[in-house]
Each structure stands twice: as structure tokens, then as C-alpha cells.
PDB file of C-alpha atoms in Angstrom:
ATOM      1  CA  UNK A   1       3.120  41.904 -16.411  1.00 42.00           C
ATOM      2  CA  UNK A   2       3.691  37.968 -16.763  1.00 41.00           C
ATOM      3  CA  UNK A   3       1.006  36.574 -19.327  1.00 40.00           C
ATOM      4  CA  UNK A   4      -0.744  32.904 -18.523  1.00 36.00           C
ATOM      5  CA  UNK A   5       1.653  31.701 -21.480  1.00 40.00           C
ATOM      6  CA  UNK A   6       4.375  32.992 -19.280  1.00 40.00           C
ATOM      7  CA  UNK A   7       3.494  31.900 -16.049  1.00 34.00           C
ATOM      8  CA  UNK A   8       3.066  28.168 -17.818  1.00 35.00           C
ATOM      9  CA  UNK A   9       6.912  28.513 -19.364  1.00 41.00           C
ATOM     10  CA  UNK A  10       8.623  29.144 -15.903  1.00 39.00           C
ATOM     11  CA  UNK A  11       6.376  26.701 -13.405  1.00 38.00           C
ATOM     12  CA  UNK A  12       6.794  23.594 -16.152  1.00 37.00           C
ATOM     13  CA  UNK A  13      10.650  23.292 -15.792  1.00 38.00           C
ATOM     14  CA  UNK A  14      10.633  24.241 -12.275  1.00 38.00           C
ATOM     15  CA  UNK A  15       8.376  21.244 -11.849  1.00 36.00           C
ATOM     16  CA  UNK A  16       9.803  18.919 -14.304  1.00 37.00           C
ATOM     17  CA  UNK A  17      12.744  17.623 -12.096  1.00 36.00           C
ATOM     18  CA  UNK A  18       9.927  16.808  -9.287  1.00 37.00           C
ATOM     19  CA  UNK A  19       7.827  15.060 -12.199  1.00 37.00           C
ATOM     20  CA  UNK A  20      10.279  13.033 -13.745  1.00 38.00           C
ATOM     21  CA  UNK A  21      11.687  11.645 -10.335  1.00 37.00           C
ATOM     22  CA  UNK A  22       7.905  10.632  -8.977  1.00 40.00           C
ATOM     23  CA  UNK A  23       7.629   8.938 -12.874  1.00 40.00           C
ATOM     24  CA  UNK A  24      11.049   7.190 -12.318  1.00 38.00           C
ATOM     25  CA  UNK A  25      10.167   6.092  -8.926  1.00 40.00           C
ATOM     26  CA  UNK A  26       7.082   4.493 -10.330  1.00 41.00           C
ATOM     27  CA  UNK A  27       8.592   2.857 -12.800  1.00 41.00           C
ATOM     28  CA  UNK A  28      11.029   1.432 -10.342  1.00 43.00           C
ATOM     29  CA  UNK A  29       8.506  -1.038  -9.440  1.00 47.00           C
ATOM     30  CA  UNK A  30       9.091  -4.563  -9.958  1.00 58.00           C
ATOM     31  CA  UNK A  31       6.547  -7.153 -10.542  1.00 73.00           C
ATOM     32  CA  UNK A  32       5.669  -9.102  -7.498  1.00 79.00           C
ATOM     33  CA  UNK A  33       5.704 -12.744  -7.524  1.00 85.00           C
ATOM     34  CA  UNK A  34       1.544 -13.278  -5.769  1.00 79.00           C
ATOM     35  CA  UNK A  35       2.518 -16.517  -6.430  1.00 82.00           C
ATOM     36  CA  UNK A  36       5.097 -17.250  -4.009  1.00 89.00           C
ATOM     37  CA  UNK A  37       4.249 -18.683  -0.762  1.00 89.00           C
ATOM     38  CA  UNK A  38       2.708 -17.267   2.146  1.00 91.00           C
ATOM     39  CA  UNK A  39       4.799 -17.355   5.117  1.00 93.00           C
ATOM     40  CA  UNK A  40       3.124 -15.738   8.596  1.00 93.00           C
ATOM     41  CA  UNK A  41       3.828 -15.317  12.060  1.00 96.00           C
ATOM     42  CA  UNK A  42       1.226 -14.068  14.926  1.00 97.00           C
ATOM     43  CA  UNK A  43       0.544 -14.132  18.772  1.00 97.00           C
ATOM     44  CA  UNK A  44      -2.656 -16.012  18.179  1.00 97.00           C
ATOM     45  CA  UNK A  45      -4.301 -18.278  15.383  1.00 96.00           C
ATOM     46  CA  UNK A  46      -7.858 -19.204  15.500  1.00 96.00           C
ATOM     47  CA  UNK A  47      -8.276 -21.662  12.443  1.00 92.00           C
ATOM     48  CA  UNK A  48     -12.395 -21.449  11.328  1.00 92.00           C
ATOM     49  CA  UNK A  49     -12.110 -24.533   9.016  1.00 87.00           C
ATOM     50  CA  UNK A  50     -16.176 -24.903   8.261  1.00 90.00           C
ATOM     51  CA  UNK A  51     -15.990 -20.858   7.186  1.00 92.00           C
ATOM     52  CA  UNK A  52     -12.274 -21.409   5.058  1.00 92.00           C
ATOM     53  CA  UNK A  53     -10.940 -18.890   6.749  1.00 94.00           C
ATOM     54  CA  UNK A  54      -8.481 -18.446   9.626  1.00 94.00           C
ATOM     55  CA  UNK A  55      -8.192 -15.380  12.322  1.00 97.00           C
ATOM     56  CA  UNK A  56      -4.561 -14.145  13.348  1.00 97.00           C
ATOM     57  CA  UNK A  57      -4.551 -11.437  16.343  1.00 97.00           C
ATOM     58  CA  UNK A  58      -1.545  -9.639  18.110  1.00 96.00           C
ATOM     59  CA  UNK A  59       1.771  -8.554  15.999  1.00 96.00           C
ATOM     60  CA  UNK A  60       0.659 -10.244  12.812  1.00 97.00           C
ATOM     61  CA  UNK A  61       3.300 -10.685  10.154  1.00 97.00           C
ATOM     62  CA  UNK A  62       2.821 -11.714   6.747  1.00 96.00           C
ATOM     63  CA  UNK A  63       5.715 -12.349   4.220  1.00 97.00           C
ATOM     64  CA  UNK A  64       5.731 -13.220   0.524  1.00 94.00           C
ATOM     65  CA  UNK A  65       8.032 -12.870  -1.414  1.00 92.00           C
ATOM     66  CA  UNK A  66       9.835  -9.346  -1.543  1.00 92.00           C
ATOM     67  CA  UNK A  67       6.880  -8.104   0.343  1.00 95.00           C
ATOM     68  CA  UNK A  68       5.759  -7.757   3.812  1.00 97.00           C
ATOM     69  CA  UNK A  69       2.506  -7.106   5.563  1.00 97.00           C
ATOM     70  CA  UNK A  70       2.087  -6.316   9.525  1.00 98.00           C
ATOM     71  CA  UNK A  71      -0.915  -5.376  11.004  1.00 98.00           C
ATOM     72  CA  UNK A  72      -2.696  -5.865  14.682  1.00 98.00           C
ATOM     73  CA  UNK A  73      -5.107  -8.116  13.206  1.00 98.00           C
ATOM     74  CA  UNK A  74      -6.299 -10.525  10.004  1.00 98.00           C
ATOM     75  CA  UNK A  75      -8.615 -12.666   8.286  1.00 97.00           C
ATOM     76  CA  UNK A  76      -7.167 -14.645   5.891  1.00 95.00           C
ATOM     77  CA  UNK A  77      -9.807 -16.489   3.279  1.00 95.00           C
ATOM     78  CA  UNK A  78      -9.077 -19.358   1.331  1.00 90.00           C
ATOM     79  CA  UNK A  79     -10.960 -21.203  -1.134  1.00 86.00           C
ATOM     80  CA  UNK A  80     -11.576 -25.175   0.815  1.00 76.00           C
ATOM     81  CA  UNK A  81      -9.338 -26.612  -1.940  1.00 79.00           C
ATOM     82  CA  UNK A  82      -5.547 -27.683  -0.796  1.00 76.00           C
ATOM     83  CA  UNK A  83      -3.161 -27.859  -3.054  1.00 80.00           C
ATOM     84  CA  UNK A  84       0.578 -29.868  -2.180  1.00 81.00           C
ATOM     85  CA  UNK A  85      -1.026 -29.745   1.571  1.00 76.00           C
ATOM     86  CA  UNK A  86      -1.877 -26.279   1.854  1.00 76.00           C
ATOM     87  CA  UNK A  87      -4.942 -24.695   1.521  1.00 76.00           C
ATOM     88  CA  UNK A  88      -5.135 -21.625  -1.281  1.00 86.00           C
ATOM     89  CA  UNK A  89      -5.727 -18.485   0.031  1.00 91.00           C
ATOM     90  CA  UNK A  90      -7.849 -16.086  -1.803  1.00 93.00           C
ATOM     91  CA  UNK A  91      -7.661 -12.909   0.194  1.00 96.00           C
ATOM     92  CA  UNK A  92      -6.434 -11.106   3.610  1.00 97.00           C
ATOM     93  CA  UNK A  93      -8.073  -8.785   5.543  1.00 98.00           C
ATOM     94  CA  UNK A  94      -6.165  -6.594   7.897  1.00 98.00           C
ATOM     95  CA  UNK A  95      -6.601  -3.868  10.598  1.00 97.00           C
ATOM     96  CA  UNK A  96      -4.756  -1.962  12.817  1.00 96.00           C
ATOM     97  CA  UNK A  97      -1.831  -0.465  11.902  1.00 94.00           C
ATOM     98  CA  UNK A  98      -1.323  -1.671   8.960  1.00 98.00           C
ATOM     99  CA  UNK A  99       1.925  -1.410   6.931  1.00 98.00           C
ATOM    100  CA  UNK A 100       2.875  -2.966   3.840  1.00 96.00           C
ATOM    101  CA  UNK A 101       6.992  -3.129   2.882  1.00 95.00           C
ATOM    102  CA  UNK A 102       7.778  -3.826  -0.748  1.00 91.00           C
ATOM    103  CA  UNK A 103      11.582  -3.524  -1.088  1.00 88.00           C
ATOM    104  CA  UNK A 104      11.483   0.044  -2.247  1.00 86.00           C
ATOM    105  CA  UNK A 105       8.354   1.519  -0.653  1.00 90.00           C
ATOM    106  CA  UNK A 106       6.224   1.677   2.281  1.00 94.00           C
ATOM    107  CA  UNK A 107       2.833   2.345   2.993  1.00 96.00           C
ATOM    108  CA  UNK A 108       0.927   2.945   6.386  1.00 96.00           C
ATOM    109  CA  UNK A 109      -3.260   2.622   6.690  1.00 96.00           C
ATOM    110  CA  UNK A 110      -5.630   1.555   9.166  1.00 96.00           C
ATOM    111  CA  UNK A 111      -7.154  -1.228   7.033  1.00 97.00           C
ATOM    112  CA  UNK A 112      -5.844  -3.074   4.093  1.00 97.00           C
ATOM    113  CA  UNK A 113      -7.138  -6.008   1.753  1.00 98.00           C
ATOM    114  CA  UNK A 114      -4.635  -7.815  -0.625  1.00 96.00           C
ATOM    115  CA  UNK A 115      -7.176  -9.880  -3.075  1.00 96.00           C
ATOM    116  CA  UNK A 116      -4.902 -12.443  -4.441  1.00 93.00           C
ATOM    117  CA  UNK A 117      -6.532 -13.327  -7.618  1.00 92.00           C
ATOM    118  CA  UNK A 118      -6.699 -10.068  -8.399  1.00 94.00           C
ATOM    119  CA  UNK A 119      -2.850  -9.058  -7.417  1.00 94.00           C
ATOM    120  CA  UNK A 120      -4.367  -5.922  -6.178  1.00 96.00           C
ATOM    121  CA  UNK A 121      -4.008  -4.313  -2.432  1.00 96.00           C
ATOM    122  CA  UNK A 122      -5.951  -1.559  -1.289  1.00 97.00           C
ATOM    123  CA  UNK A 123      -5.414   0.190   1.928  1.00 97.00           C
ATOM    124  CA  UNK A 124      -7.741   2.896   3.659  1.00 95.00           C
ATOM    125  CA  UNK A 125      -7.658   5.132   6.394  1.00 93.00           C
ATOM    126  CA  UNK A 126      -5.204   8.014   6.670  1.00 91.00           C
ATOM    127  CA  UNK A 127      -3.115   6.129   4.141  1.00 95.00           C
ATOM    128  CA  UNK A 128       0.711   7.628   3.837  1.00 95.00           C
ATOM    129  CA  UNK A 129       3.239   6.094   0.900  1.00 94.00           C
ATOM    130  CA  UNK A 130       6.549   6.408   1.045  1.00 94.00           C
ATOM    131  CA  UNK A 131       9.021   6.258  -1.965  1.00 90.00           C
ATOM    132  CA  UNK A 132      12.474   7.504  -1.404  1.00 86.00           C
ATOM    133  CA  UNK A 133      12.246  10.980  -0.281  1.00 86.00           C
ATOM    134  CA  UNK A 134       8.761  11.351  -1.447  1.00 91.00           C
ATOM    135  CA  UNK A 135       5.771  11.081   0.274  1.00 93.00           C
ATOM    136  CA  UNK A 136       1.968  11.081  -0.555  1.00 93.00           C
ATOM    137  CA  UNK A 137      -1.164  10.951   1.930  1.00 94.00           C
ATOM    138  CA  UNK A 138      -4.664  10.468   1.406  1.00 94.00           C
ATOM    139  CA  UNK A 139      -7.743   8.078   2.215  1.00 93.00           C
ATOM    140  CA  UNK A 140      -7.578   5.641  -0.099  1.00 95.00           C
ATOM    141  CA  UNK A 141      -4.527   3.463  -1.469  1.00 95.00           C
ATOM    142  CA  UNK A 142      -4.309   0.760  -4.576  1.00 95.00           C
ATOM    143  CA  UNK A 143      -1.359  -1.288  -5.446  1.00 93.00           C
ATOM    144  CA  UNK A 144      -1.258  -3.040  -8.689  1.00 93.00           C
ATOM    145  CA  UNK A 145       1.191  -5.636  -7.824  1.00 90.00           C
ATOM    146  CA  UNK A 146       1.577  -6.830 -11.271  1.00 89.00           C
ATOM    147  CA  UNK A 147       2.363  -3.453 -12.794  1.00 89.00           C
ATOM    148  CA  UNK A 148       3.502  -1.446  -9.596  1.00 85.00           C
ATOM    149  CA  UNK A 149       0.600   0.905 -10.031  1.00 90.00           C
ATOM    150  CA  UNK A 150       0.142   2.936  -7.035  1.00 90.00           C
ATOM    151  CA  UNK A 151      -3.251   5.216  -6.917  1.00 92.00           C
ATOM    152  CA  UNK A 152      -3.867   7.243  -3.860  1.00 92.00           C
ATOM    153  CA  UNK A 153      -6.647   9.453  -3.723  1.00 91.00           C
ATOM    154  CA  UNK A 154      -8.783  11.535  -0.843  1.00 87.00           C
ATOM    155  CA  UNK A 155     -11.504   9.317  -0.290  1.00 73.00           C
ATOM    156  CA  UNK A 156     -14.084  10.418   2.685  1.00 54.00           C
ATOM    157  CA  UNK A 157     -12.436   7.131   4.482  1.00 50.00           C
ATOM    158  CA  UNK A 158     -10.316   9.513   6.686  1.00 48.00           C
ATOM    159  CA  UNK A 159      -8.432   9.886   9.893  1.00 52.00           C
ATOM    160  CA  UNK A 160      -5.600  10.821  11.334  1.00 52.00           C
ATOM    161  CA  UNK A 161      -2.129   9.850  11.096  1.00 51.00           C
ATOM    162  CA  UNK A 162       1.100  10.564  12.776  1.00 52.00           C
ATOM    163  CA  UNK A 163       3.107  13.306  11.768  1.00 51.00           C
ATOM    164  CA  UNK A 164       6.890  13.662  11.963  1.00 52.00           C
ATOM    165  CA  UNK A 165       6.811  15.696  15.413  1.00 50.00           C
ATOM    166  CA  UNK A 166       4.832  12.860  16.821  1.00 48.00           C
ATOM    167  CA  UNK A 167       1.286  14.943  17.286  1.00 42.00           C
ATOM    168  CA  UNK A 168      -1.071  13.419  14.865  1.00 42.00           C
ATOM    169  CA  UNK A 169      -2.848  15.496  11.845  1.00 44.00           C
ATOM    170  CA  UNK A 170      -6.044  14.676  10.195  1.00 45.00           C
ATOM    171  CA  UNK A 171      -5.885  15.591   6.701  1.00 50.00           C
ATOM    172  CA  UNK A 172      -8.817  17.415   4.792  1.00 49.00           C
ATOM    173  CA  UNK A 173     -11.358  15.180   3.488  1.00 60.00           C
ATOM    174  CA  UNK A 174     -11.206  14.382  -0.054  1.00 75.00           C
ATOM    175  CA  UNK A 175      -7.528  15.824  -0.503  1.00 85.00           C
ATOM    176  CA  UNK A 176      -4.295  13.904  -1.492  1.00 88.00           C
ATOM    177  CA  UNK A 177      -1.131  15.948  -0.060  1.00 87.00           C
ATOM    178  CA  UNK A 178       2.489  15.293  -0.019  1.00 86.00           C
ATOM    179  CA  UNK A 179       6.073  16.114  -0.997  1.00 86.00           C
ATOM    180  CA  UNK A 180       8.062  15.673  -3.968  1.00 85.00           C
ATOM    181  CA  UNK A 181      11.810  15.721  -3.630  1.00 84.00           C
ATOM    182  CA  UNK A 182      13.861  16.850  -5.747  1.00 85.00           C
ATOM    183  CA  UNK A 183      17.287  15.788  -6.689  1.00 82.00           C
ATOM    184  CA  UNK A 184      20.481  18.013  -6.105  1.00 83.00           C
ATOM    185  CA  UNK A 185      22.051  20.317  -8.438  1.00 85.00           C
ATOM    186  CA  UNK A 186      25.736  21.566  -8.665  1.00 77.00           C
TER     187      UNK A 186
END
């Protein structure tokens, strides 16, 4: 008969090798320069001046630095002061299709907000993150760009999202799921 105690001493090391690689993954992270400008590219710009904010519409692209945002559609906010010519922007707003591209890990959502005084992105709607070979989905997704922090969790925000065959899935509400790899041994 295996014993709890037992049970605990062979599923630890079998998962420790899955454990240690999400940890080292995580750590991999590298602190993103949210100061660095703001290049963009888009099909359309519709500049509100009187609101401080400006609308960008079809194939939106948004680089800084190491990282890269695309997205149907978004609102970029800035504060009314310019600075060196440019105006500062606060926070961006996008939808459709979102993905965000750091240089070692992706992410996929419907919506996403990057608040840049608070270096912090969060991205909703059948949210998938992809790090090397592993892979985590849920509702809800928040980047700490200053310490690499990535929290996903199952919020009721839901939907569905592509899955590798090309039919699309809809997870359970309130559930984060995903895949581990782990690395090869001789």
C-alpha cells in the first residue's frame, strides 16, 4: 500500500525538473527599459488633442525597446505635457488580437493595457503565455516589467482561443491550464 508520505516522496522529484525549469525561465526575465521611446506604426491615426489621447486602428504596432505590442486597435493616453517635442504617454489601451513579444516570451489576449507609470501590463481574455516550450492559459495576465513577474490566473474574463489543430477551445472558467516541459535526460 503506498502511504501519503510515500506518494509525496515519488511525485516531488518527478516534478522538480518541471519546477525548476518554469523558476529558471522566470528568472530569465530582464528588466525592461519603460523608459525608452515609443516607436508605432498603424493603418490609421486619429489624434484627439483636447482629450490627450490619440486612436490607432488597423495592424497597429507598437515597439519599445526589446518589446513589442500588436493589436487591431489602441488608445494611447498621454498626460498634455511634452517633453523634447513629444507628448508623454501615460497608458495604452489595446484590443483585438493582442500580442505582446518580449525577446524571450510571448503572450496572446483579446485586450491588453500597459500603464506606464506603473511598468505593469495586464492582458485579458483567453490569455495564452509562451516561454520556451512551456505554455500557460487562463483569463487574466500581469507583467511586471520591472521584475519580469508574470501572474496568470482564471479570471471569469474568458473566451476562446486557438488551439494547435486550428479549432478553437474555450477553457473552463476560473482555471489556469498548461504544459511544463521538461528537459532531456541521457
Amino acid at each position: 500500500m503506498i502511504t501519503p508520505a510515500r506518494l509525496f516522496a515519488i511525485c516531488v522529484p518527478a516534478l522538480a525538473p518541471a519546477l525548476a525549469l518554469a523558476a529558471t525561465a522566470a528568472g530569465a526575465q530582464t528588466r525592461h527599459n519603460s523608459n525608452a521611446p515609443i516607436d508605432f506604426g498603424a493603418d490609421h491615426i486619429e489624434l484627439q488633442d483636447k482629450a490627450n489621447r490619440a486612436i490607432l486602428s488597423g495592424s497597429v504596432s507598437v515597439k519599445q525597446a526589446e518589446m513589442t505590442l500588436n493589436s487591431a486597435r489602441m488608445t494611447v493616453a498621454y498626460t498634455g505635457q511634452v517633453v523634447d517635442g513629444s507628448p508623454q504617454v501615460s497608458r495604452l489601451d489595446a484590443s483585438g488580437s493582442v500580442v505582446v513579444t518580449r525577446p524571450d516570451q510571448s503572450a496572446r489576449g483579446q485586450f491588453a493595457v500597459y500603464d506606464l507609470n506603473r511598468r505593469i501590463i495586464t492582458m485579458l481574455g483567453a490569455v495564452t503565455l509562451v516561454q520556451g516550450g512551456n505554455t500557460v492559459n487562463g483569463g487574466r495576465l500581469t507583467i511586471n516589467l520591472d521584475t519580469g513577474r508574470a501572474v496568470i490566473d482564471g479570471s471569469s474574463v474568458g473566451g476562446s482561443r486557438p488551439s494547435p489543430d486550428g479549432s478553437t477551445t474555450t477553457a473552463p472558467s476560473g482555471r489556469v491550464t498548461g504544459r511544463f516541459s521538461v528537459p532531456k535526460r541521457n
